[in-house]
Coordinates of C-alpha atoms in Angstrom, one line a residue:
M30 CA 156.1 93.5 -60.8
K31 CA 158.8 95.0 -63.0
S32 CA 162.0 96.0 -61.3
G33 CA 161.8 99.5 -62.9
R34 CA 158.7 100.3 -60.8
R35 CA 160.0 99.3 -57.4
P36 CA 162.1 102.4 -56.7
G37 CA 159.0 104.6 -57.5
L38 CA 156.8 102.6 -55.1
L39 CA 159.4 102.7 -52.4
S40 CA 159.9 106.4 -52.9
R41 CA 156.2 107.0 -52.6
I42 CA 156.0 104.9 -49.4
Y43 CA 158.9 106.7 -47.8
G44 CA 157.5 110.1 -48.9
S45 CA 154.2 109.2 -47.3
I46 CA 155.8 108.2 -44.1
Q47 CA 157.7 111.5 -44.0
K48 CA 154.6 113.5 -44.5
H49 CA 152.7 111.7 -41.8
S50 CA 155.5 112.0 -39.3
G51 CA 155.7 115.8 -40.1
I52 CA 152.0 116.3 -39.6
Y53 CA 152.1 114.3 -36.3
S54 CA 155.2 116.1 -35.0
A55 CA 153.7 119.5 -35.9
G56 CA 150.6 118.5 -33.9
R57 CA 152.7 117.4 -31.0
M58 CA 154.5 120.7 -31.1
L59 CA 151.2 122.6 -31.0
Y60 CA 150.1 120.4 -28.1
T61 CA 153.3 121.1 -26.1
L62 CA 153.1 124.9 -26.8
A63 CA 149.5 124.8 -25.5
K64 CA 150.6 123.0 -22.4
N65 CA 153.3 125.6 -21.8
G66 CA 150.8 128.4 -22.2
Q67 CA 152.4 129.6 -25.5
A68 CA 149.5 128.5 -27.8
P69 CA 145.7 128.5 -27.3
K70 CA 144.4 125.9 -24.8
F71 CA 142.3 124.4 -27.6
F72 CA 145.5 122.7 -28.9
G73 CA 146.2 121.1 -25.5
K74 CA 143.0 119.0 -25.4
V75 CA 143.7 115.3 -25.9
P76 CA 141.1 112.5 -25.8
E77 CA 141.8 109.1 -24.0
S78 CA 143.6 107.9 -27.1
G79 CA 146.4 110.4 -26.4
V80 CA 146.5 111.8 -29.9
P81 CA 146.4 115.6 -30.0
G82 CA 143.5 115.6 -32.5
N83 CA 142.8 119.4 -32.4
S84 CA 146.4 120.1 -33.2
I85 CA 146.7 117.6 -36.0
I86 CA 143.4 118.6 -37.6
T87 CA 144.5 122.3 -37.5
T88 CA 147.8 121.3 -39.1
I89 CA 146.1 119.3 -41.9
S90 CA 143.6 122.1 -42.5
L91 CA 146.4 124.7 -42.9
L92 CA 148.2 122.3 -45.3
L93 CA 145.0 121.9 -47.4
L94 CA 144.6 125.7 -47.3
G95 CA 148.1 126.0 -48.8
V96 CA 147.2 123.5 -51.5
L97 CA 144.1 125.5 -52.3
F98 CA 146.1 128.7 -52.5
N99 CA 148.6 127.0 -54.8
Y100 CA 145.8 125.8 -57.0
L101 CA 144.1 129.2 -57.2
M102 CA 147.4 131.2 -57.6
P103 CA 149.9 128.9 -59.2
D104 CA 152.3 131.6 -60.2
S105 CA 152.2 133.3 -56.8
K106 CA 155.3 133.7 -54.7
L107 CA 153.3 132.9 -51.5
F108 CA 155.2 129.7 -50.8
L109 CA 158.5 131.4 -51.4
Y110 CA 157.7 134.0 -48.8
I111 CA 156.3 131.4 -46.3
Y112 CA 159.4 129.2 -46.8
S113 CA 161.8 132.1 -46.5
A114 CA 160.0 133.2 -43.3
S115 CA 160.5 129.8 -41.7
I116 CA 164.2 129.5 -42.7
L117 CA 165.3 132.9 -41.4
P118 CA 164.7 132.3 -37.7
G119 CA 166.9 129.2 -38.0
M120 CA 169.7 131.2 -39.7
V121 CA 169.7 134.1 -37.2
P122 CA 171.5 132.1 -34.5
W123 CA 174.2 131.0 -36.9
F124 CA 174.8 134.6 -38.0
A125 CA 175.0 135.7 -34.4
L126 CA 177.5 133.0 -33.6
A127 CA 179.6 134.0 -36.7
V128 CA 179.6 137.6 -35.7
S129 CA 180.5 136.9 -32.0
Q130 CA 183.3 134.5 -33.1
F131 CA 184.7 137.2 -35.4
K132 CA 184.5 139.8 -32.6
F133 CA 186.1 137.4 -30.1
R134 CA 189.0 136.5 -32.4
T135 CA 189.5 140.2 -33.3
K136 CA 189.6 141.3 -29.7
R137 CA 191.5 138.4 -28.1
N138 CA 193.6 137.1 -30.9
S139 CA 196.9 138.0 -29.1
E140 CA 195.8 136.2 -25.9
M141 CA 195.1 132.9 -27.8
G142 CA 198.7 132.3 -28.7
V143 CA 199.6 129.3 -30.7
H144 CA 196.8 126.8 -30.9
P145 CA 197.8 123.2 -29.9
L146 CA 196.0 121.8 -33.0
P147 CA 197.0 123.8 -36.0
V148 CA 194.8 123.5 -39.0
A149 CA 196.3 123.8 -42.5
G150 CA 194.7 126.8 -44.4
A151 CA 192.8 128.1 -41.4
G152 CA 192.5 131.8 -41.4
W153 CA 189.9 134.6 -41.0
H154 CA 187.4 132.6 -43.2
V155 CA 187.3 129.7 -40.8
V156 CA 184.9 130.1 -38.0

């Protein structure tokens, strides 16, 4: 095997492992949500093997549906909207923390006094 082909093969193997672990973890999340009563009970059914098959099959089906939509509408912004919708909930807590930190420092700045560990260049932009 040529040395130039090895990184490509290793990248494919690593990418495949990442995709499989993502599908499995999404299936496990659906299973846990079902057990907590936050998803349909269908996702909580597990055979003797212990693999949440219904959840994994649903996850794979939705991924294939996304591939089909991408094939039928290649210039669509569908994936941009879906990706944006999945990122926003993760950013909201960070924005809330930044706003609360700003309000805290604005209201109680005089009470804080001199910080024992001064940071060079720290100002209003450092949260």
